[in-house]
CSV table of C-alpha atoms in Angstrom, one decimal:
chain,number,residue,atom,x,y,z
B,58,VAL,CA,0.0,0.0,0.0
B,59,SER,CA,1.6,3.3,-1.0
B,60,GLN,CA,1.3,6.3,1.2
B,61,SER,CA,-0.3,9.4,-0.3
B,62,ARG,CA,1.8,12.6,-0.5
B,63,TYR,CA,0.9,16.2,-1.0
B,64,LEU,CA,3.3,18.4,-3.0
B,65,LEU,CA,2.8,22.2,-3.0
B,66,ILE,CA,4.7,24.2,-5.6
B,67,LEU,CA,4.8,28.0,-5.0
B,68,ALA,CA,5.9,30.2,-7.9
B,69,ASN,CA,6.4,34.0,-8.2
B,70,LYS,CA,3.6,34.2,-10.8
B,71,GLY,CA,0.5,32.4,-11.7
B,72,GLU,CA,1.6,31.5,-15.2
B,73,VAL,CA,4.9,30.0,-13.8
B,74,ALA,CA,2.8,27.9,-11.4
B,75,THR,CA,0.8,26.6,-14.3
B,76,GLU,CA,4.0,25.9,-16.2
B,77,MET,CA,5.2,23.8,-13.3
B,78,ILE,CA,2.1,21.6,-13.5
B,79,SER,CA,2.7,21.3,-17.2
B,80,LYS,CA,6.2,20.1,-16.6
B,81,CYS,CA,4.9,17.5,-14.1
B,82,LYS,CA,2.5,16.2,-16.7
B,83,THR,CA,5.2,15.9,-19.3
B,84,PHE,CA,7.4,14.0,-16.8
B,85,ILE,CA,4.6,11.6,-16.0
B,86,LYS,CA,3.9,11.1,-19.7
B,87,TYR,CA,7.4,9.8,-20.3
B,88,VAL,CA,7.9,7.5,-17.3
B,89,PRO,CA,7.6,3.8,-17.9
B,90,ASP,CA,4.1,2.4,-17.8
B,91,TRP,CA,4.8,0.3,-14.7
B,92,LEU,CA,5.9,3.5,-12.9
B,93,ARG,CA,3.3,5.9,-14.2
B,94,PRO,CA,0.7,6.9,-11.6
B,95,LYS,CA,-3.0,7.0,-12.6
B,96,ILE,CA,-4.2,10.6,-12.7
B,97,THR,CA,-7.7,11.0,-11.4
B,98,VAL,CA,-8.0,14.8,-11.5
B,99,GLU,CA,-6.1,17.0,-13.9
B,100,ASN,CA,-6.3,20.8,-14.4
B,101,ARG,CA,-4.1,23.8,-14.9
B,102,GLN,CA,-3.1,24.2,-11.3
B,103,SER,CA,-3.2,20.6,-9.9
B,104,LEU,CA,-3.0,16.9,-10.4
B,105,GLU,CA,-4.5,14.2,-8.2
B,106,PHE,CA,-3.6,10.5,-8.4
B,107,ALA,CA,-5.4,7.2,-7.6
B,108,ASN,CA,-3.3,6.7,-4.5
B,109,GLY,CA,-4.6,10.0,-3.0
B,110,SER,CA,-1.4,11.9,-3.7
B,111,ARG,CA,-1.7,15.5,-5.0
B,112,ILE,CA,0.5,18.1,-6.7
B,113,LYS,CA,-0.8,21.7,-6.5
B,114,ALA,CA,0.9,24.8,-7.9
B,115,SER,CA,0.1,28.3,-6.9
B,116,ASN,CA,1.4,31.8,-7.1
B,117,THR,CA,2.9,32.9,-3.9
B,118,THR,CA,0.7,35.0,-1.5
B,119,GLU,CA,1.3,35.8,2.1
B,120,ASP,CA,-0.9,32.9,3.2
B,121,ALA,CA,0.1,30.4,0.5
B,122,GLY,CA,1.7,27.9,2.8
B,123,ARG,CA,-0.7,28.3,5.7
B,124,THR,CA,-3.1,25.5,4.8
B,125,PHE,CA,-0.3,23.3,3.5
B,126,ALA,CA,-0.5,19.9,5.2
B,127,GLY,CA,1.8,18.0,3.0
B,128,SER,CA,5.1,16.2,2.4
B,129,LEU,CA,7.1,18.5,0.1
B,130,LEU,CA,7.1,22.3,-0.4
B,131,ILE,CA,8.8,23.6,-3.6
B,132,ILE,CA,9.4,27.3,-3.9
B,133,ASP,CA,10.4,28.5,-7.4
B,134,GLU,CA,12.3,31.7,-8.0
B,135,ALA,CA,12.5,32.4,-4.3
B,136,ALA,CA,14.8,35.5,-4.7
B,137,MET,CA,12.1,37.2,-6.8
B,138,ILE,CA,9.3,36.8,-4.2
B,139,LYS,CA,8.7,39.7,-1.9
B,140,GLY,CA,7.4,38.7,1.6
B,141,LEU,CA,8.7,35.1,1.3
B,142,ASP,CA,9.6,35.2,5.0
B,143,ASP,CA,5.8,35.2,5.8
B,144,VAL,CA,5.2,32.3,3.5
B,145,TRP,CA,8.0,30.4,5.2
B,146,THR,CA,6.6,31.1,8.6
B,147,ALA,CA,3.2,29.9,7.6
B,148,SER,CA,4.8,26.7,6.2
B,149,ARG,CA,6.8,25.9,9.4
B,150,PRO,CA,4.3,23.6,11.0
B,151,ILE,CA,4.5,21.0,8.2
B,152,LEU,CA,8.3,21.4,8.0
B,153,ALA,CA,8.6,20.9,11.7
B,154,THR,CA,6.7,17.6,11.5
B,155,GLY,CA,8.8,15.9,8.9
B,156,GLY,CA,8.0,17.7,5.7
B,157,SER,CA,10.7,18.7,3.3
B,158,ALA,CA,11.4,21.8,1.2
B,159,ILE,CA,13.2,22.6,-2.1
B,160,ILE,CA,13.9,26.2,-2.7
B,161,LEU,CA,15.1,27.2,-6.2
B,162,SER,CA,16.1,30.5,-7.6
B,163,THR,CA,18.2,32.6,-9.9
B,164,PRO,CA,19.7,34.8,-7.2
B,165,LYS,CA,18.9,38.5,-7.2
B,166,GLY,CA,20.7,40.6,-4.7
B,167,THR,CA,21.6,40.1,-1.0
B,168,GLY,CA,19.6,40.1,2.2
B,169,ASN,CA,16.4,38.6,0.7
B,170,PHE,CA,15.0,35.3,2.0
B,171,PHE,CA,16.8,33.2,-0.7
B,172,HIS,CA,20.1,34.8,-0.1
B,173,LYS,CA,19.9,34.3,3.7
B,174,LYS,CA,19.0,30.6,3.3
B,175,TRP,CA,21.8,30.1,0.8
B,176,VAL,CA,24.4,31.6,3.2
B,177,GLN,CA,23.1,29.4,6.0
B,178,ALA,CA,23.3,26.3,3.7
B,179,GLU,CA,26.8,27.1,2.7
B,180,SER,CA,27.9,27.5,6.3
B,181,GLY,CA,26.1,24.3,7.3
B,182,GLN,CA,24.1,26.2,9.9
B,183,SER,CA,20.4,26.6,10.4
B,184,GLU,CA,18.8,29.8,11.8
B,185,ASP,CA,15.7,27.9,12.9
B,186,GLY,CA,17.0,24.4,13.7
B,187,ILE,CA,14.5,22.9,11.3
B,188,ALA,CA,15.6,23.4,7.8
B,189,ASN,CA,19.1,22.2,7.1
B,190,PHE,CA,19.6,22.8,3.4
B,191,VAL,CA,22.2,21.4,1.0
B,192,PRO,CA,23.3,24.1,-1.5
B,193,ILE,CA,23.4,22.9,-5.1
B,194,LYS,CA,24.7,25.2,-7.9
B,195,LEU,CA,23.6,24.5,-11.5
B,196,PRO,CA,25.8,26.7,-13.8
B,197,TRP,CA,25.2,27.0,-17.5
B,198,TRP,CA,27.7,24.3,-18.5
B,199,VAL,CA,25.8,21.5,-16.9
B,200,HIS,CA,23.1,21.8,-19.5
B,201,PRO,CA,23.9,19.3,-22.3
B,202,GLU,CA,22.9,21.7,-25.1
B,203,ARG,CA,25.1,24.6,-24.0
B,204,ASP,CA,28.7,25.1,-25.2
B,205,GLU,CA,31.2,27.9,-25.6
B,206,GLU,CA,29.4,29.1,-28.7
B,207,TRP,CA,26.2,29.4,-26.8
B,208,LYS,CA,28.0,31.2,-24.0
B,209,ARG,CA,29.5,33.7,-26.5
B,210,ARG,CA,26.1,34.5,-28.0
B,211,GLU,CA,24.5,34.9,-24.6
B,212,LEU,CA,27.4,37.1,-23.3
B,213,ALA,CA,27.1,39.3,-26.4
B,214,ASP,CA,23.3,39.8,-25.8
B,215,LEU,CA,23.3,40.0,-22.0
B,216,GLY,CA,26.7,41.4,-21.0
B,217,GLN,CA,28.9,40.0,-18.3
B,218,THR,CA,26.8,41.2,-15.3
B,219,ARG,CA,23.5,39.8,-16.4
B,220,PHE,CA,25.1,36.6,-17.8
B,221,ALA,CA,26.7,36.1,-14.3
B,222,GLN,CA,23.3,36.5,-12.6
B,223,GLU,CA,21.5,34.2,-14.9
B,224,TYR,CA,24.0,31.6,-15.8
B,225,ASP,CA,27.4,31.7,-14.1
B,226,CYS,CA,28.5,30.2,-10.8
B,227,VAL,CA,29.7,33.4,-9.2
B,228,GLY,CA,28.5,33.9,-5.6
B,229,TYR,CA,24.8,34.5,-5.7
B,230,GLU,CA,24.7,35.3,-9.4
B,231,THR,CA,23.9,31.8,-10.7
B,232,ASP,CA,21.1,29.3,-11.1
B,233,ILE,CA,21.2,27.6,-7.7
B,234,THR,CA,19.0,25.4,-5.7
B,235,ILE,CA,18.7,24.8,-2.0
B,236,MET,CA,17.4,21.3,-1.1
B,237,ASP,CA,16.3,20.1,2.2
B,238,LYS,CA,18.8,17.4,3.5
B,239,THR,CA,16.0,14.9,4.0
B,240,VAL,CA,15.2,15.0,0.3
B,241,TYR,CA,18.9,14.9,-0.7
B,242,ARG,CA,19.6,11.8,1.4
B,243,ASP,CA,16.8,10.0,-0.5
B,244,TRP,CA,18.8,10.6,-3.7
B,245,GLU,CA,22.1,9.4,-2.5
C-alpha cells in the first residue's frame, strides 16, 4: 500500500505555477508504464492520483503555505518573491513535523530570503534548527545543449553582469537550488 503525498509548488507568478504543473504532466507522460501513476483529476493548477497523492501549484501569496498539510514544499524563483519570510513562517508547522522543502532561484541581490537561506546552507548552519539545506549550484555548462558558442552569443546579448546573474557560478549570481537534506539523502 503506497502512502499518499501532497506536494505544493509555489511560484512567483500564476503563469509560472501553471507551467510547473505542465512540466509535471510531461514528466509523468514519459515514465515507464509500470511506474506511471494513474491521474484522477487534472487541471491547470493541480494533479491528483489514484493513491490519493496530489500536486498543487500556486502563485505565492502571504498565506500560500498556511493551509499546506503535506510532504514537500517547492518554492520556485525564491529570490524574486517579496514577503517570502511570511510564507516560510506559515509553512513551518509542516516542515517541523517531517515535511521537506526545495527552494530554487536565480539569485537576485543580497539580504532577501533566498540569499539568507543560501548563506546558511553554505555555512552548514540553520537559523531555525528545522531546515538544514544542501546548497546545489547549477551553472550554465551542466546543460547538455550549452557550449562555448552558446556562451559567446549569450554574453554578447546580456553582457557580463546579467550573464553572471542568470548563468554563471559566481557567488549568488547563478542558477542555484537549496534542497532540504531529507530530500537529498533519499537521492544518495
